[in-house]
PDB file of C-alpha atoms in Angstrom:
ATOM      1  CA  UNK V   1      97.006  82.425 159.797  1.00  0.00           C
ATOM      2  CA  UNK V   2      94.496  82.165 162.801  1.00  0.00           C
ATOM      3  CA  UNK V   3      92.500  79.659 164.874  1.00  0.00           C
ATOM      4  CA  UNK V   4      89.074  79.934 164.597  1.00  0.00           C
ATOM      5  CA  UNK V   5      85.670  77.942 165.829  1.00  0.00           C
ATOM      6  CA  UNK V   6      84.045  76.847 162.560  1.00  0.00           C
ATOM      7  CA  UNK V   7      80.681  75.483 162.743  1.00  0.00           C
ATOM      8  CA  UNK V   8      79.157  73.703 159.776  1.00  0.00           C
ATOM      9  CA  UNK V   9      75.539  71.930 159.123  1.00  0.00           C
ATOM     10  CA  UNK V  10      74.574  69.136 157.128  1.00  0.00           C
ATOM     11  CA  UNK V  11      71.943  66.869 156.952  1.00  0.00           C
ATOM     12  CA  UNK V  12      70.541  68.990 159.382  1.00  0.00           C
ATOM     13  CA  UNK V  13      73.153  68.279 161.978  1.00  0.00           C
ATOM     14  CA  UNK V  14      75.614  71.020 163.413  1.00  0.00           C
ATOM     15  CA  UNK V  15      79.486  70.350 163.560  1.00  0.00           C
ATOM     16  CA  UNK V  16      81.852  72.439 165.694  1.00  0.00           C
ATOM     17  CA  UNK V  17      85.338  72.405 165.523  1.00  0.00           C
ATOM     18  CA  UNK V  18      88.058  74.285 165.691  1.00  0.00           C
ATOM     19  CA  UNK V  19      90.786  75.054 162.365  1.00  0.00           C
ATOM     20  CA  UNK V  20      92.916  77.305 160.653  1.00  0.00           C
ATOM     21  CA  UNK V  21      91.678  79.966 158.037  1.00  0.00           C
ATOM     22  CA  UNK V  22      93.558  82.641 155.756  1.00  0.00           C
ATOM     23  CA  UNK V  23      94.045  85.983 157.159  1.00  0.00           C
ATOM     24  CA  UNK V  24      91.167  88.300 155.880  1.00  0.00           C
ATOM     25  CA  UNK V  25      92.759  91.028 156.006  1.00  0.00           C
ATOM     26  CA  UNK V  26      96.108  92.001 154.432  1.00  0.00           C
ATOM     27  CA  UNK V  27      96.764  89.018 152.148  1.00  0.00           C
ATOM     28  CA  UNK V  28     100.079  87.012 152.203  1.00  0.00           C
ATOM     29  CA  UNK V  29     103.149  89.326 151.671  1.00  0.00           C
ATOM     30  CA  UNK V  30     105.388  88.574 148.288  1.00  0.00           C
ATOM     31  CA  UNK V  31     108.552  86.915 149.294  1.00  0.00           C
ATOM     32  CA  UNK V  32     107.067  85.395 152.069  1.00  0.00           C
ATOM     33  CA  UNK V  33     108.031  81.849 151.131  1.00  0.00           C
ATOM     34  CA  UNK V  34     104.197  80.826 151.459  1.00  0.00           C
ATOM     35  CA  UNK V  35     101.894  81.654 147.909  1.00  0.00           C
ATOM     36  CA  UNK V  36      98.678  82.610 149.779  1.00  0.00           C
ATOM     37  CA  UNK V  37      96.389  85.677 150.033  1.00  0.00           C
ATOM     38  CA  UNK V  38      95.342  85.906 146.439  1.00  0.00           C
ATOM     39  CA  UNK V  39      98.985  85.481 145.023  1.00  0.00           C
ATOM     40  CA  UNK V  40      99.480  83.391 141.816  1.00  0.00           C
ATOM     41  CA  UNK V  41     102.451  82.449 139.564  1.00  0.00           C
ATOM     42  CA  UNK V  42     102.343  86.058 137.647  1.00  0.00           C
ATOM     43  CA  UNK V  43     101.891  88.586 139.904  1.00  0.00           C
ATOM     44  CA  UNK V  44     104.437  86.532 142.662  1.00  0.00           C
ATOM     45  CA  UNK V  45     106.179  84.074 141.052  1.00  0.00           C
ATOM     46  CA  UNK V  46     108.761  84.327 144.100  1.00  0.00           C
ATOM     47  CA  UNK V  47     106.539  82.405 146.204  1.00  0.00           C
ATOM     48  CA  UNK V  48     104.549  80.631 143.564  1.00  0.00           C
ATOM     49  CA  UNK V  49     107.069  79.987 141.035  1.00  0.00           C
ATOM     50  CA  UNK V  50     106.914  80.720 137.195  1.00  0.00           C
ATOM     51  CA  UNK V  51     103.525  80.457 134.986  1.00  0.00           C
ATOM     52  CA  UNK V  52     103.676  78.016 132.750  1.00  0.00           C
ATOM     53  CA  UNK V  53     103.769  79.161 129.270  1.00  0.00           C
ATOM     54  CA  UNK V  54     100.225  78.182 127.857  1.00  0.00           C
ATOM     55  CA  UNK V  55      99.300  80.157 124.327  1.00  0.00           C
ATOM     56  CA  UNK V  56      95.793  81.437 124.680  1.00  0.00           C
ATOM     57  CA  UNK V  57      96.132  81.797 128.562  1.00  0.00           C
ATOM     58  CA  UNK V  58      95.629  85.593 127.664  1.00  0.00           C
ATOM     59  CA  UNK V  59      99.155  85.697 129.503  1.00  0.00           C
ATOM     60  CA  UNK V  60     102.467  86.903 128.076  1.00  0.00           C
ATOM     61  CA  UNK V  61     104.956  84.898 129.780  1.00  0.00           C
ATOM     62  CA  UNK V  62     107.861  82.735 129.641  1.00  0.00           C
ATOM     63  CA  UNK V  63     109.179  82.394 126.260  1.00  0.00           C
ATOM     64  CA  UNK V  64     106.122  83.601 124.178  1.00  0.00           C
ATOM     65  CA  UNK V  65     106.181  87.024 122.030  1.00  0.00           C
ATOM     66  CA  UNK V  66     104.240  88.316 119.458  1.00  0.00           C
ATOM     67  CA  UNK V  67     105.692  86.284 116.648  1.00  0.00           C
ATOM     68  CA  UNK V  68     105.084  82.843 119.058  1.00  0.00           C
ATOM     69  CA  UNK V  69     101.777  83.740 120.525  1.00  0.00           C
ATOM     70  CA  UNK V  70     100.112  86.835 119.218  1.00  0.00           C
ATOM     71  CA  UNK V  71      96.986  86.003 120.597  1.00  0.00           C
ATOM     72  CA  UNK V  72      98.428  86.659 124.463  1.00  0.00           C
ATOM     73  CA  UNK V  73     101.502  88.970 123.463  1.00  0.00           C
ATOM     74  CA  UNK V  74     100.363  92.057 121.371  1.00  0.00           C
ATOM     75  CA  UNK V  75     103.117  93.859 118.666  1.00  0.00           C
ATOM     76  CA  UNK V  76     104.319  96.957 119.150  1.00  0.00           C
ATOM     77  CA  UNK V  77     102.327  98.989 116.895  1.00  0.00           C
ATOM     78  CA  UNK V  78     104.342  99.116 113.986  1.00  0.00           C
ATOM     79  CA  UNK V  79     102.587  97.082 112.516  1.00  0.00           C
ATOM     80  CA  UNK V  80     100.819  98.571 108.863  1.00  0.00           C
ATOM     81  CA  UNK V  81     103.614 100.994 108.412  1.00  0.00           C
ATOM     82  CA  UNK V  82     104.166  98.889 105.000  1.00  0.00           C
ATOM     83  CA  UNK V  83     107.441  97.451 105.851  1.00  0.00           C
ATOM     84  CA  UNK V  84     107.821  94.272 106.703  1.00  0.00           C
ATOM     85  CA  UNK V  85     110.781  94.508 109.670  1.00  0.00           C
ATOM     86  CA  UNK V  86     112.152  91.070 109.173  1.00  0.00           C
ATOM     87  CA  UNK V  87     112.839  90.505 113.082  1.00  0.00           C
ATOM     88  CA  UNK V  88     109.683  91.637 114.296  1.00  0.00           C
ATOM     89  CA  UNK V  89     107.207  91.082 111.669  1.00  0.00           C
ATOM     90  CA  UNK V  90     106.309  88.146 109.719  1.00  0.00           C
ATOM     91  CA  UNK V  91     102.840  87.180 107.441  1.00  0.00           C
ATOM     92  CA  UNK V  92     101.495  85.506 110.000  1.00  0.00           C
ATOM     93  CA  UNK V  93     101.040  88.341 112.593  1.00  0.00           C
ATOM     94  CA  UNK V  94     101.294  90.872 109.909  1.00  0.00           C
ATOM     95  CA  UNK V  95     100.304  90.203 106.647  1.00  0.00           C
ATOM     96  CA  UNK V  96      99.666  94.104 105.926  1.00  0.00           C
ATOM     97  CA  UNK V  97     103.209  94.627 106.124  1.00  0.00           C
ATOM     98  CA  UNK V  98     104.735  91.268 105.030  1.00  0.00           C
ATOM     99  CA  UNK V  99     102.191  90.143 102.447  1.00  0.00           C
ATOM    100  CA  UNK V 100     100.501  86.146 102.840  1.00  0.00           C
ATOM    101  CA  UNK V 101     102.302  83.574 104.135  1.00  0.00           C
ATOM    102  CA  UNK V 102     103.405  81.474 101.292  1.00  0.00           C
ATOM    103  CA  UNK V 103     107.399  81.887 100.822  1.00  0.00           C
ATOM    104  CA  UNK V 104     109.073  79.489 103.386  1.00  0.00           C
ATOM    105  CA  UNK V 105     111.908  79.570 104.971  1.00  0.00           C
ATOM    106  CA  UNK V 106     114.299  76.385 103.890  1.00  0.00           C
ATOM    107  CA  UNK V 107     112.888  75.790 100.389  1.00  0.00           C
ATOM    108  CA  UNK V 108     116.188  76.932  98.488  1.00  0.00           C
ATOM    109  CA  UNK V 109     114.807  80.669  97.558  1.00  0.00           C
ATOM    110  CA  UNK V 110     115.510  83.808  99.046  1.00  0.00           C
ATOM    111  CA  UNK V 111     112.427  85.832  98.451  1.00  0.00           C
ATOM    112  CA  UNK V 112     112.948  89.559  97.698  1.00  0.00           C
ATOM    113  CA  UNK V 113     111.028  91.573 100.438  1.00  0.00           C
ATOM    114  CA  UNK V 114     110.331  88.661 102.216  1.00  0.00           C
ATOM    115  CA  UNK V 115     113.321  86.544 103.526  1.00  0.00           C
ATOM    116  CA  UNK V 116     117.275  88.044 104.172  1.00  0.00           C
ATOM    117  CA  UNK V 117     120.431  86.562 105.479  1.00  0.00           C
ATOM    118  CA  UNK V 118     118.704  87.627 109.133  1.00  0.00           C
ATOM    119  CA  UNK V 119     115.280  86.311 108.838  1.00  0.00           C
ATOM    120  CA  UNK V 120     115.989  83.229 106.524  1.00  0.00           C
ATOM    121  CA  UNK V 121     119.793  82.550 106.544  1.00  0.00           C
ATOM    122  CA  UNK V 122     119.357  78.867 105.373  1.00  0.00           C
ATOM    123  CA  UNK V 123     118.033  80.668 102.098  1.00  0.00           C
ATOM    124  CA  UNK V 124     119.976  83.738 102.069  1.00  0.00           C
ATOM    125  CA  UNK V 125     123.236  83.068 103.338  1.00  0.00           C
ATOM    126  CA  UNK V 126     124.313  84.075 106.378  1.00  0.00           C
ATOM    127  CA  UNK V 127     124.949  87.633 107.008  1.00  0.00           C
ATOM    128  CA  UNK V 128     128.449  89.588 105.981  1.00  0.00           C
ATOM    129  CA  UNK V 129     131.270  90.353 108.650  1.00  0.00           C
ATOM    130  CA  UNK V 130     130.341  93.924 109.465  1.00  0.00           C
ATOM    131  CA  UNK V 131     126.362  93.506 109.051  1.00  0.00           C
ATOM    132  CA  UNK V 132     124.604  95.680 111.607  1.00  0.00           C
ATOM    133  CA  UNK V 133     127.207  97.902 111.929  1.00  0.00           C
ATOM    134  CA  UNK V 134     124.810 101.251 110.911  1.00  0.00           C
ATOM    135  CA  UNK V 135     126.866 101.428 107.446  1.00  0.00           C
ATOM    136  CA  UNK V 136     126.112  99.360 104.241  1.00  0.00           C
ATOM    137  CA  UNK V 137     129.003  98.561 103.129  1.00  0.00           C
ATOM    138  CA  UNK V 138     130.313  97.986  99.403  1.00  0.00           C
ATOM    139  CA  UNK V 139     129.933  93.964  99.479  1.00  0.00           C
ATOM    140  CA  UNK V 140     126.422  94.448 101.500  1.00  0.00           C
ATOM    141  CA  UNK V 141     122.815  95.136 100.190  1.00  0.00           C
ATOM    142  CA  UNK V 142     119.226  95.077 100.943  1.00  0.00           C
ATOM    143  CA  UNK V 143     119.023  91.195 101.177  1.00  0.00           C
ATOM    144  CA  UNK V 144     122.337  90.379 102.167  1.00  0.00           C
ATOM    145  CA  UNK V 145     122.561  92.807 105.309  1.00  0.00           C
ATOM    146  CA  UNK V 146     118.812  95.078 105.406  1.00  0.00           C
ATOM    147  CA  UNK V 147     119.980  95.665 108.852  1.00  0.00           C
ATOM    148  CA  UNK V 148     122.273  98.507 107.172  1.00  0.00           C
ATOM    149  CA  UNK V 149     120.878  98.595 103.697  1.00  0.00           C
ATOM    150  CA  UNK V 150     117.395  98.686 104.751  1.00  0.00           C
ATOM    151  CA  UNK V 151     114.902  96.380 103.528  1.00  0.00           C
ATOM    152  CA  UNK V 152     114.039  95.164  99.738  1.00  0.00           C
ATOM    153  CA  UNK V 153     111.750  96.793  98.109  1.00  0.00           C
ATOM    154  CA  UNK V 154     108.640  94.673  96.804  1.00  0.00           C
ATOM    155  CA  UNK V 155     109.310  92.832  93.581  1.00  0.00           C
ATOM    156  CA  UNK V 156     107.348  90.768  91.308  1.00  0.00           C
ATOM    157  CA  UNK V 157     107.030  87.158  92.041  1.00  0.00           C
ATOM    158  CA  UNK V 158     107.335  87.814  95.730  1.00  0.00           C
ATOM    159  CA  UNK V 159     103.640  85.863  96.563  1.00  0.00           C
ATOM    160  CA  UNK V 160     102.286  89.599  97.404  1.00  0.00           C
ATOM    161  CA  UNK V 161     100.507  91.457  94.909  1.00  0.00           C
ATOM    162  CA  UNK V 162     101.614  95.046  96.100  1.00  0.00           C
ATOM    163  CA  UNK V 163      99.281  97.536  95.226  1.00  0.00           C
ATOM    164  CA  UNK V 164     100.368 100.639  92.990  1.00  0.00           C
ATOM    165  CA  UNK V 165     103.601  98.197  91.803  1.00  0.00           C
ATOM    166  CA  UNK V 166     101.933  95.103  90.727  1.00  0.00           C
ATOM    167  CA  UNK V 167      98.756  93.920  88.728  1.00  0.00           C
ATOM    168  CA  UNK V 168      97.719  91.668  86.452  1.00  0.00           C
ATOM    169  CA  UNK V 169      99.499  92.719  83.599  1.00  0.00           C
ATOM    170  CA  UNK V 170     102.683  93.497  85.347  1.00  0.00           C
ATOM    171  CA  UNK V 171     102.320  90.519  87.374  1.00  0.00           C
ATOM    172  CA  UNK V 172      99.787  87.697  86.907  1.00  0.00           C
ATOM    173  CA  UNK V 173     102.183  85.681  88.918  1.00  0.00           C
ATOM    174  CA  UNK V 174     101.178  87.362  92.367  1.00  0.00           C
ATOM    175  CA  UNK V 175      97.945  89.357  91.492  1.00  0.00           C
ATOM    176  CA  UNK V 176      96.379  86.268  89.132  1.00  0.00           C
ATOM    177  CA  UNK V 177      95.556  86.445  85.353  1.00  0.00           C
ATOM    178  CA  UNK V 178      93.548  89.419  84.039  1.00  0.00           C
ATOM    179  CA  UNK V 179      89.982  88.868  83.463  1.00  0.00           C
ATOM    180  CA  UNK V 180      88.793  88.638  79.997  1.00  0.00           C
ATOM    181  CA  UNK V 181      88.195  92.094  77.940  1.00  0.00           C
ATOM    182  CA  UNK V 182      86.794  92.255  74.754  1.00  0.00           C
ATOM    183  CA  UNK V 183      89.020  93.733  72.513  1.00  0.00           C
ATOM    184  CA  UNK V 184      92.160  92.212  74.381  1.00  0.00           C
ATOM    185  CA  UNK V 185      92.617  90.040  71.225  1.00  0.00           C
ATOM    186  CA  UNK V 186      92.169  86.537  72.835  1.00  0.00           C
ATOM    187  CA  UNK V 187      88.710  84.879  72.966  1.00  0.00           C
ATOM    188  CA  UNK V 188      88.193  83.733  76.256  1.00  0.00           C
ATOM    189  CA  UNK V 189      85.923  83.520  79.480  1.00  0.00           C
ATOM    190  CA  UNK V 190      82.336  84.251  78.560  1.00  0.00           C
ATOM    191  CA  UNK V 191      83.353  85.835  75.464  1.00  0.00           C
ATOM    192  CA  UNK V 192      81.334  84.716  71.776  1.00  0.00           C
ATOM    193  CA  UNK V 193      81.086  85.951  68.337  1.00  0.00           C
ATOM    194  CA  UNK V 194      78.119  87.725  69.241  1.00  0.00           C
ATOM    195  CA  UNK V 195      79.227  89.604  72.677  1.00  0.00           C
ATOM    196  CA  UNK V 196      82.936  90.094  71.436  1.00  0.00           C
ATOM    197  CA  UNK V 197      83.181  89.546  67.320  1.00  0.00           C
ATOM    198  CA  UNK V 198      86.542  91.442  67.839  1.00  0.00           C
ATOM    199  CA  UNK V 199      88.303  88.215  69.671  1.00  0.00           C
ATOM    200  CA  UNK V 200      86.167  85.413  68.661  1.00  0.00           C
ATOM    201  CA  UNK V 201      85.859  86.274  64.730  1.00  0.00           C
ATOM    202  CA  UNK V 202      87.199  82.754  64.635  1.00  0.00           C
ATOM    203  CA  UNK V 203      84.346  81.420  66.131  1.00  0.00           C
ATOM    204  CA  UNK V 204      81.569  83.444  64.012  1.00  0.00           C
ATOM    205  CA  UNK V 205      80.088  81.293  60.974  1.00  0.00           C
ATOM    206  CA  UNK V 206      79.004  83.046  57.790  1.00  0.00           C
ATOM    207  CA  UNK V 207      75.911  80.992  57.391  1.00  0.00           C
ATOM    208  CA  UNK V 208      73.250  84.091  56.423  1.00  0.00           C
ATOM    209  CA  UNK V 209      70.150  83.923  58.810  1.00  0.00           C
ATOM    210  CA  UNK V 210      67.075  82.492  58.173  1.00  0.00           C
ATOM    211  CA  UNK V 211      64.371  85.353  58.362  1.00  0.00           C
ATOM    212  CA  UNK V 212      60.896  83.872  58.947  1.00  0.00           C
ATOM    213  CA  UNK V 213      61.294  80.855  60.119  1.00  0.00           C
ATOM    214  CA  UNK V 214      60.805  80.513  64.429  1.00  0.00           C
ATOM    215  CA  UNK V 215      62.091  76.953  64.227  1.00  0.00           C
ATOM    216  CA  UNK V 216      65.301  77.916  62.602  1.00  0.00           C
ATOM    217  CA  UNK V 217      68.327  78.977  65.539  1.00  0.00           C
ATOM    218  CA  UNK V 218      70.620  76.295  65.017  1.00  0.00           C
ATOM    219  CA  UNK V 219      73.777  76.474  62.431  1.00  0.00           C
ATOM    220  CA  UNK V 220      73.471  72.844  62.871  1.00  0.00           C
ATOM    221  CA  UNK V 221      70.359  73.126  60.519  1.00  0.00           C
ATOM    222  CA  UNK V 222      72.099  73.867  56.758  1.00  0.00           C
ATOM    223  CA  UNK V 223      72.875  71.205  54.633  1.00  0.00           C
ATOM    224  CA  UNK V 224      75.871  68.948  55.368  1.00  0.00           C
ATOM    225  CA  UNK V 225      78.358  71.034  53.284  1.00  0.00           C
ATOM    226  CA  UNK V 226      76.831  74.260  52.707  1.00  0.00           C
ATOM    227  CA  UNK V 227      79.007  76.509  51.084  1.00  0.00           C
ATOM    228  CA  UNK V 228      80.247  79.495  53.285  1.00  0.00           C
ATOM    229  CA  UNK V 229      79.302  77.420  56.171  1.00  0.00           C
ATOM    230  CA  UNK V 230      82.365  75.715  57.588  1.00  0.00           C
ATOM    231  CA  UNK V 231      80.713  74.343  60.235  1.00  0.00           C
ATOM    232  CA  UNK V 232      78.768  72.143  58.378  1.00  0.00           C
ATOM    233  CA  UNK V 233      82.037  71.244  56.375  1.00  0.00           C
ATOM    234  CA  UNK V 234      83.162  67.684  56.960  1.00  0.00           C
ATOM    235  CA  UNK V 235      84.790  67.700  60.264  1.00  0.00           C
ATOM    236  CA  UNK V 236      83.159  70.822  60.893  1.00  0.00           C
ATOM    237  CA  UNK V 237      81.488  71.022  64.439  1.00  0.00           C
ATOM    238  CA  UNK V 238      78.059  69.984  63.027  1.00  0.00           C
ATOM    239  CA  UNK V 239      79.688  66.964  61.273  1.00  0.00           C
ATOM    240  CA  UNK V 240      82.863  65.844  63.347  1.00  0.00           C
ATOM    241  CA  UNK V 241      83.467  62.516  61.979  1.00  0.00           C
ATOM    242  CA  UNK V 242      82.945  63.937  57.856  1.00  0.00           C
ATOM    243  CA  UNK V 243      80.253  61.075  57.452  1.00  0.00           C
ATOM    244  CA  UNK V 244      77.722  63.493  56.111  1.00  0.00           C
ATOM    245  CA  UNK V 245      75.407  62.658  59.200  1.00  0.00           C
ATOM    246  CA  UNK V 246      74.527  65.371  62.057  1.00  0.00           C
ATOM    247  CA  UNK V 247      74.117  62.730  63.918  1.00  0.00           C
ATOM    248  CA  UNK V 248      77.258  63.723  65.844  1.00  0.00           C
ATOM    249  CA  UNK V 249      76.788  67.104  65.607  1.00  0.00           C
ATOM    250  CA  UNK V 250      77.485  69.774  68.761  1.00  0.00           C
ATOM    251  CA  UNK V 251      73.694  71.327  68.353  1.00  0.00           C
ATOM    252  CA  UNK V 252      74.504  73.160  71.687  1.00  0.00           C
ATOM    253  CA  UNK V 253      77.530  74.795  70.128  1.00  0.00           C
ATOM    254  CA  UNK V 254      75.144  75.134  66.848  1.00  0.00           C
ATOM    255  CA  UNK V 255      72.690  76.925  68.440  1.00  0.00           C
ATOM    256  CA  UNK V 256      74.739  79.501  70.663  1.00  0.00           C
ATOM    257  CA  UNK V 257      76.864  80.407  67.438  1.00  0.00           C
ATOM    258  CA  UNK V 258      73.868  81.113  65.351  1.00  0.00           C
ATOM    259  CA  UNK V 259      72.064  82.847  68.577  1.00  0.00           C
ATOM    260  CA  UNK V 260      74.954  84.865  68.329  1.00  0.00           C
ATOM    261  CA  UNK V 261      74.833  85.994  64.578  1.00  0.00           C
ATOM    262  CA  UNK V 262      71.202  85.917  64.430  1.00  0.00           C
ATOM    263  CA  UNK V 263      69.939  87.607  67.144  1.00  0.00           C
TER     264      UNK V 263
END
């Protein structure tokens, strides 16, 4: 440090003293005892003492890692290699490899491909005497030691729909139910006599169309129980309560259905 004159206006009035300023030159030496000349807490924490571990600092320090704080401590790039290494790699800083988050650790399951008796012991069990010893032995296996054994292979009903293994047919249970396809023998989703007859032959009335008349589309329209026209049936859509009375009647459902077979 040095003594210096330091002169300083305000309100249009001049000051002049004398004080102490930092060195300009130099900057304070690391392991001085004193944090000065541009030192802080990570590049002398000697004289300044430790940085305080604060995630999103944009500083790796103290007890943060990539599976604490990935935003300030980056993973080794293994990363998207398509195995999940249970020590290093989880689905929250990398779901590539390790599939959503959705399996936890302590509800009672030990998830194939997901959780082993090193990454979730308090589902799996704790490891086997010898685990980690380079050799899987007899009484180890992919779950119970994938330090030796390596790590489980995806499986069905793991939370991760893994593509080239799983779909919907395989596996509606991680990939979701199949959308509907006509000819897939169930009459569903957007499906109707007239778009898919195949599934929904149920659904398709026999009432004959009405050629010539604009003001006929609705099923709803025959008699109350025309013959070959169960709708119109008591009970039937057209007549749910059997009173003989349309009254009641679905007309929207009428009019679709017979939009469908008369098109």
């Amino acid at each position: 440090m040095t003594t210096a004159t330091i002169t300083a206006a305000s309100d249009g009035t001049t000051t002049t003293g004398t004080g102490t300023t930092a060195p300009t030159t130099g900057g304070g030496a690391c392991g001085d005892g004193t944090c000065d000349g541009g030192e802080y807490c990570e590049t002398c924490p000697e004289d300044c003492g430790g940085c305080e571990a604060v995630c999103g600092d944009g500083m790796c320090v103290g007890a943060e890692d990539c599976l604490a704080c990935a935003s300030d401590c980056e993973c080794a790039p293994y990363c998207g290699n398509g195995t999940c290494d249970m020590q290093l790699e989880n689905c929250f800083n990398c779901a590539s490899d390790c599939g959503a988050c959705g399996v936890a650790c302590g509800d009672d399951t030990c998830t194939p491909g997901r959780e082993d008796c090193l990454s979730c012991a308090a589902d799996c069990g704790d490891c086997p005497a010898g685990c980690n010893d380079g050799t899987c032995g007899p009484d180890e296996n992919c779950t119970s030691c994938p330090a030796d054994c390596d790590v489980c292979p995806p499986a069905c009903g793991d939370g991760t729909c893994d593509v080239g293994l799983d779909d919907c047919d395989s596996c509606p249970q991680d990939c979701g139910a199949c959308p509907p396809v006509c000819g897939d023998g169930t009459c569903n989703g957007a499906e109707t006599c007239g778009s898919c007859q195949a599934d929904c032959e149920a659904l398709c009335t026999p009432c004959a169309c009405k050629d010539g008349d604009p003001n006929f589309n609705n099923v709803c329209h025959w008699p109350p129980s025309t013959p070959a026209c169960p709708p119109t049936a008591p009970g039937g859509y057209c007549d749910p309560n059997g009173d003989g009375s349309y009254d009641d009647g679905d007309w929207q459902k009428g009019y679709f259905e017979y939009a469908d077979k008369c098109p």
